mmCIF file of C-alpha atoms in Angstrom:
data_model
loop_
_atom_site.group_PDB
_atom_site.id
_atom_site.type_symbol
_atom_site.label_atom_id
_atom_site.label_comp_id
_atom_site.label_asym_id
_atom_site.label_seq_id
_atom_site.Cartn_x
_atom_site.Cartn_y
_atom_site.Cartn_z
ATOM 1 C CA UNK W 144 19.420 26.159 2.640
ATOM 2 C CA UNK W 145 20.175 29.419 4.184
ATOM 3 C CA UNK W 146 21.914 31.065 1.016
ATOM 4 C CA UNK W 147 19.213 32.398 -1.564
ATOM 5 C CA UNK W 148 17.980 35.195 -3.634
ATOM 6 C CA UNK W 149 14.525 34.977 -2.861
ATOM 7 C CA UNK W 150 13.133 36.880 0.320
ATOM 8 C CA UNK W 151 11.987 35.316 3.021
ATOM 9 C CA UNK W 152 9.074 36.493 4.728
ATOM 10 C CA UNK W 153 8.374 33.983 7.005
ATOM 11 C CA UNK W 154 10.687 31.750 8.865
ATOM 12 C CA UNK W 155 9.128 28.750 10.879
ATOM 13 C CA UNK W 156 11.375 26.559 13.377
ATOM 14 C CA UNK W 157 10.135 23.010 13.482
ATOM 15 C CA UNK W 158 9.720 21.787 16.987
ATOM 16 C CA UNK W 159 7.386 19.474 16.404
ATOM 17 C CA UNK W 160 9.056 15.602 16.399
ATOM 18 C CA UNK W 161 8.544 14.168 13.050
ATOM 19 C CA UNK W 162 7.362 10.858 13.846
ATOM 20 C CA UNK W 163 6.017 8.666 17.349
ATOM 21 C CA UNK W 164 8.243 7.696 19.536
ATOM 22 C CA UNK W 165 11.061 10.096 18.562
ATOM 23 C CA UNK W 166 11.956 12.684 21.692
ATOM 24 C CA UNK W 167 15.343 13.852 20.537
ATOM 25 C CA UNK W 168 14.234 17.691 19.925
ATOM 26 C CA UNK W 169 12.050 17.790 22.679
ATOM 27 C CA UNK W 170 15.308 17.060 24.808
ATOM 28 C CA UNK W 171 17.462 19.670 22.623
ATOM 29 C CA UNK W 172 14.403 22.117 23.954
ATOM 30 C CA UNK W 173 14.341 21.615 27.796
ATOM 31 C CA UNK W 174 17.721 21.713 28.285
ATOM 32 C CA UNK W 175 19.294 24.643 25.420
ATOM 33 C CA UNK W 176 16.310 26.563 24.725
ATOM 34 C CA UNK W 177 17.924 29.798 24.771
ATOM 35 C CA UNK W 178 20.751 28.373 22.875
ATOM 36 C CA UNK W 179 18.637 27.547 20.077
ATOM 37 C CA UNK W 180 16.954 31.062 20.360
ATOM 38 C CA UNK W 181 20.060 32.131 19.935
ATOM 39 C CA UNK W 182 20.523 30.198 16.549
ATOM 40 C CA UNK W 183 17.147 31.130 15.614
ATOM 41 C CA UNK W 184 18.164 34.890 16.033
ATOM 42 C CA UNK W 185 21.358 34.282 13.974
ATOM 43 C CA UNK W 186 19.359 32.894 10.838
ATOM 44 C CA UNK W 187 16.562 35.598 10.965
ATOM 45 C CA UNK W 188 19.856 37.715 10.476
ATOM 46 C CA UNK W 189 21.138 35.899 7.644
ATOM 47 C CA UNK W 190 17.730 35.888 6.188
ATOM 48 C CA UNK W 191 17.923 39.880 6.195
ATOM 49 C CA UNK W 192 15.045 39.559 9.423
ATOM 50 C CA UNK W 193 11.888 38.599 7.931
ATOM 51 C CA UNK W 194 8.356 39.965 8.912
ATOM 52 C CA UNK W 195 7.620 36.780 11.184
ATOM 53 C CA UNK W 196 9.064 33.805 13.083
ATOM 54 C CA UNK W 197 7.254 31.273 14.517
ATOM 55 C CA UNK W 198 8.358 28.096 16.863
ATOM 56 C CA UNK W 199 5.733 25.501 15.711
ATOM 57 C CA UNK W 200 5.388 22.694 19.080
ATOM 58 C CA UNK W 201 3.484 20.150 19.443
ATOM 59 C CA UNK W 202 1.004 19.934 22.878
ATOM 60 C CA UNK W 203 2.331 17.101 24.107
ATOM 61 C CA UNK W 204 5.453 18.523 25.318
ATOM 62 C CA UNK W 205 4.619 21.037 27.607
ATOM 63 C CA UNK W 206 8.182 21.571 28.960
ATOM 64 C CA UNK W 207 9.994 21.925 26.124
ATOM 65 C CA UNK W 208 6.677 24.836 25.069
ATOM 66 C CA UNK W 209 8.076 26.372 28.959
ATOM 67 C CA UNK W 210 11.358 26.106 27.909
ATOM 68 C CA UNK W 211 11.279 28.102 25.043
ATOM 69 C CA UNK W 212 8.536 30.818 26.181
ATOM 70 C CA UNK W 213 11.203 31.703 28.868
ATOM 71 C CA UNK W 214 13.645 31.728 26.311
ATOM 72 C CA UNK W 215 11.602 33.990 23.910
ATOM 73 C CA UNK W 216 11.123 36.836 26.605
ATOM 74 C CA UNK W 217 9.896 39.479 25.095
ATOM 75 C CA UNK W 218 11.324 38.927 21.490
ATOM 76 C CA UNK W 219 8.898 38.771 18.202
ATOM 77 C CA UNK W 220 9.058 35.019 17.673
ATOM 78 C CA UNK W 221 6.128 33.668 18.152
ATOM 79 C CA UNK W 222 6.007 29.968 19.870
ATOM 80 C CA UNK W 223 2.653 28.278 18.865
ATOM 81 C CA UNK W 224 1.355 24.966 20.374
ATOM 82 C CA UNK W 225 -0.127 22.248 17.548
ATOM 83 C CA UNK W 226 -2.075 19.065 18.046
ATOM 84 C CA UNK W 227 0.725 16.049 18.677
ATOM 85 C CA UNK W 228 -0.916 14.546 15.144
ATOM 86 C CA UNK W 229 1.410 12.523 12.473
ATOM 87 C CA UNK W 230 2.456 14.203 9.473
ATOM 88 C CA UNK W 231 2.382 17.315 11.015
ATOM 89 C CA UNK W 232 6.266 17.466 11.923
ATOM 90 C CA UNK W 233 6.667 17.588 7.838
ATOM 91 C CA UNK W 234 7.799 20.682 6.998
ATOM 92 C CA UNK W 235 4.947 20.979 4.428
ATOM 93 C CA UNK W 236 2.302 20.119 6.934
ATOM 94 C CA UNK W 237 3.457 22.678 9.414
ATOM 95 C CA UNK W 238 4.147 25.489 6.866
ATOM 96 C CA UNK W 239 0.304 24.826 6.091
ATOM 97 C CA UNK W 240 -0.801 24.597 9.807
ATOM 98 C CA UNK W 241 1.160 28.040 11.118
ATOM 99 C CA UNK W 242 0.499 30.298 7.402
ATOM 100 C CA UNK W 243 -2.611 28.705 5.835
ATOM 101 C CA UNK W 244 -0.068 28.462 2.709
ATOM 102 C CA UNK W 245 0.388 25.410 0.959
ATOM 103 C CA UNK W 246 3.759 24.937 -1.198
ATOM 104 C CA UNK W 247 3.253 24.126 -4.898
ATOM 105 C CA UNK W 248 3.757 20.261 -5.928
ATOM 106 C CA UNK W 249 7.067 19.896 -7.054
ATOM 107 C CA UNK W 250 8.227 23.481 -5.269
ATOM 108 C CA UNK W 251 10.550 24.592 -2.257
ATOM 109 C CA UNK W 252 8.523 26.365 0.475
ATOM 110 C CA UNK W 253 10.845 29.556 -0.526
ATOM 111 C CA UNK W 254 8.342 29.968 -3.521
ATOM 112 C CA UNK W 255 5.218 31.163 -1.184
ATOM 113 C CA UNK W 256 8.036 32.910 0.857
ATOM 114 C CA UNK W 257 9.010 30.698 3.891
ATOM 115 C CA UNK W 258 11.912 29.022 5.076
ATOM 116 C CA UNK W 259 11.774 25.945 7.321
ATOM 117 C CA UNK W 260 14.264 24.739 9.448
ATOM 118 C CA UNK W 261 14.841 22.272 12.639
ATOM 119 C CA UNK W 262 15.315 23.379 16.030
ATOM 120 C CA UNK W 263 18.391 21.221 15.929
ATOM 121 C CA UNK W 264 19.130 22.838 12.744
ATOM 122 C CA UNK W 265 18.994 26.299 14.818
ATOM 123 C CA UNK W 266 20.804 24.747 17.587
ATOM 124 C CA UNK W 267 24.031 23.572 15.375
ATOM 125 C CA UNK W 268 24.164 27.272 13.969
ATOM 126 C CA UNK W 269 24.686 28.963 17.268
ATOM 127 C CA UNK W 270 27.282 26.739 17.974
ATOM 128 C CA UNK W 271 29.097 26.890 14.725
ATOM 129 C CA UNK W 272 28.845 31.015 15.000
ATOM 130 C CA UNK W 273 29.005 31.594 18.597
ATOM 131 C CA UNK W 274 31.619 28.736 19.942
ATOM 132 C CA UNK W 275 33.147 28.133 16.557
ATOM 133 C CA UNK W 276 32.284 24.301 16.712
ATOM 134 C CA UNK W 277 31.201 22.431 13.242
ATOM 135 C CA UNK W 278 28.904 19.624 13.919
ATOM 136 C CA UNK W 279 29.895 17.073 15.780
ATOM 137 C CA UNK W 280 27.846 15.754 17.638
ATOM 138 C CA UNK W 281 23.465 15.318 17.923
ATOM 139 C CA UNK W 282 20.866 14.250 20.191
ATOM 140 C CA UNK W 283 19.900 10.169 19.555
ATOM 141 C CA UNK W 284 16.443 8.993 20.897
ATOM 142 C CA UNK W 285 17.036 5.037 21.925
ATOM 143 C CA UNK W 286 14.045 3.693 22.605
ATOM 144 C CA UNK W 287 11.141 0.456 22.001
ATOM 145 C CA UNK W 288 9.765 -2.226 23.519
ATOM 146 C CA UNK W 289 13.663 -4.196 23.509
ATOM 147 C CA UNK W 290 15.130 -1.315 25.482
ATOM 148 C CA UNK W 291 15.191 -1.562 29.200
ATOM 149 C CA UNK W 292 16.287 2.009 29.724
ATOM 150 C CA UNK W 293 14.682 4.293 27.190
ATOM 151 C CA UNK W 294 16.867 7.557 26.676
ATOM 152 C CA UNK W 295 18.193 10.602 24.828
ATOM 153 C CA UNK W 296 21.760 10.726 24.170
ATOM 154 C CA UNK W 297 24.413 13.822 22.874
ATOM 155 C CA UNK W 298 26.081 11.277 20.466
ATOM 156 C CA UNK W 299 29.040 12.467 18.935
ATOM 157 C CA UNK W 300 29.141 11.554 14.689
ATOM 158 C CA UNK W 301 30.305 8.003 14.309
ATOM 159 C CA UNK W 302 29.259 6.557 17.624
ATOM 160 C CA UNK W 303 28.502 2.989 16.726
ATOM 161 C CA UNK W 304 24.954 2.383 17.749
ATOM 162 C CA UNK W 305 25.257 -0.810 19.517
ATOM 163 C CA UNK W 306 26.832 1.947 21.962
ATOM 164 C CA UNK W 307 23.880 3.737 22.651
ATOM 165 C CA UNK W 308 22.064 0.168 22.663
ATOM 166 C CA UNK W 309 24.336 -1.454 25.107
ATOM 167 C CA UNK W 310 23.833 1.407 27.458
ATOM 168 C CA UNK W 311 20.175 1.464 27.130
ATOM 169 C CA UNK W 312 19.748 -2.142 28.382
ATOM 170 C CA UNK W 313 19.441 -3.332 25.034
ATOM 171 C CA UNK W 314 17.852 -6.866 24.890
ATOM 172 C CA UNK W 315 18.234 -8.517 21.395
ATOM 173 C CA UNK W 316 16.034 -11.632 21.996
ATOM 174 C CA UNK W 317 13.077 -9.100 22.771
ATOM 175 C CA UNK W 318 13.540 -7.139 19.606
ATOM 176 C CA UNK W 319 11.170 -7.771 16.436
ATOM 177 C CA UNK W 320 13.056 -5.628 14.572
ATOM 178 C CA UNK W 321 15.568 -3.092 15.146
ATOM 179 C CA UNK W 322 14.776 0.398 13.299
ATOM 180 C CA UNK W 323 17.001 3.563 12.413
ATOM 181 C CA UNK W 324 14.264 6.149 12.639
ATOM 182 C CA UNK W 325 11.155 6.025 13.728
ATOM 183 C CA UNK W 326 7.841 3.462 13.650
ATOM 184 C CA UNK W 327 6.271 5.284 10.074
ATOM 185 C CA UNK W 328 9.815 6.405 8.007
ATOM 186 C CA UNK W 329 12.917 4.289 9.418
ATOM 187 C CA UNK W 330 14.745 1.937 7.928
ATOM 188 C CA UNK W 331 15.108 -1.785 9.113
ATOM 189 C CA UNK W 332 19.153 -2.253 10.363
ATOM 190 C CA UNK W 333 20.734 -6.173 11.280
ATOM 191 C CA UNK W 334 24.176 -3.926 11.762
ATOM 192 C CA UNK W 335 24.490 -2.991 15.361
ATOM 193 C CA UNK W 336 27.837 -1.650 14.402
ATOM 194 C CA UNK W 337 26.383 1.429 11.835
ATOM 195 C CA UNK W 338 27.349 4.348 13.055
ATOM 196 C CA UNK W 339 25.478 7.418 14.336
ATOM 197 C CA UNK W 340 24.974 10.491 11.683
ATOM 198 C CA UNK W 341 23.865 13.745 10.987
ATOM 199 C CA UNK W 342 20.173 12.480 10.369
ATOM 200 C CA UNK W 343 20.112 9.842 12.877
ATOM 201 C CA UNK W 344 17.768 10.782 15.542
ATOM 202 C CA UNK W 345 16.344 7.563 16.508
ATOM 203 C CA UNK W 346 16.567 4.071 17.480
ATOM 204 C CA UNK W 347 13.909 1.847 17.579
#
């Protein structure tokens, strides 16, 4: 995503949790804000610095918003609070929300100029750059009305997920249905034994 032609005059860092229910970044932000800053400085590098940066976050997460203000200091980047309001998590949405610009149907958001990318996303680079450390590992949200103990776990790749489950008081008999992903885009699981990847960021 990183490696293009085109020049990017805007890069935006997606805060904002994609879906309900989903905490996972908003961990990642009060506890390694200034390691993501970090990773956010990094790409703006890579990127040959463009001409703004903006941390979109959602109001509902006022700690995470503290978290990275401290981190930002007295840098350019530009952390901006938006109304906790599904779709706007979608990289489209929030491109729209922070520029006013609104990618082409069928287009990349590189084609009005902007580059999108996850606070995770930022997270994983200072740690592959700074410590050396491919990705191994990401932040799980377990949570739902069948989970005694809702919580965020650093999962390492291929945890199964009955795992996480077990150790969030998981209790089958109260479960409707068992989701990878949140309430709007996840997928339906029966397999408790799946395990956790790159994208997974939730269970429901």
């Amino acid at each position: 995503k990183l490696d293009m032609a085109q020049r990017i005059e805007t890069l935006i860092i997606n805060a904002a949790e994609c879906e309900p229910y989903i905490t996972a970044d908003a961990a990642l932000l009060r506890e390694r804000a200034a390691e993501v800053l970090v990773g956010v400085d990094i790409i703006a590098f890579m990127l040959g610095q463009p001409a703004q940066i903006a941390i979109g976050i959602e109001d509902n997460n006022p700690r995470g918003r503290a978290a990275l203000i401290a981190a930002v200091g007295a840098s350019a980047v530009a952390v901006v609070e938006i109304p906790a309001r599904y779709p706007s998590g979608g990289e489209r949405q929030l491109i729209q929300i922070l520029t006013g610009l609104e990618v082409p149907c069928g287009a990349l958001p590189t084609a009005v100029g902007v580059l999108c990318v996850n606070v995770a996303t930022a997270y994983a680079v200072y740690r592959a750059v700074c410590l050396g450390e491919p990705l191994i590992a990401r932040i799980v949200t377990v949570t739902g009305g069948a989970c005694a103990q809702p919580r965020n776990y650093e999962a390492l790749i291929g945890t199964p997920i009955d795992h996480l489950l077990n150790h969030s008081g998981y209790q089958p008999a109260q479960c409707a249905q068992l989701t990878l992903g949140g309430p709007l885009q996840g997928v339906a699981i029966a397999d408790t034994h799946l395990p956790v990847a790159k994208t997974t960021n939730c269970i429901l």
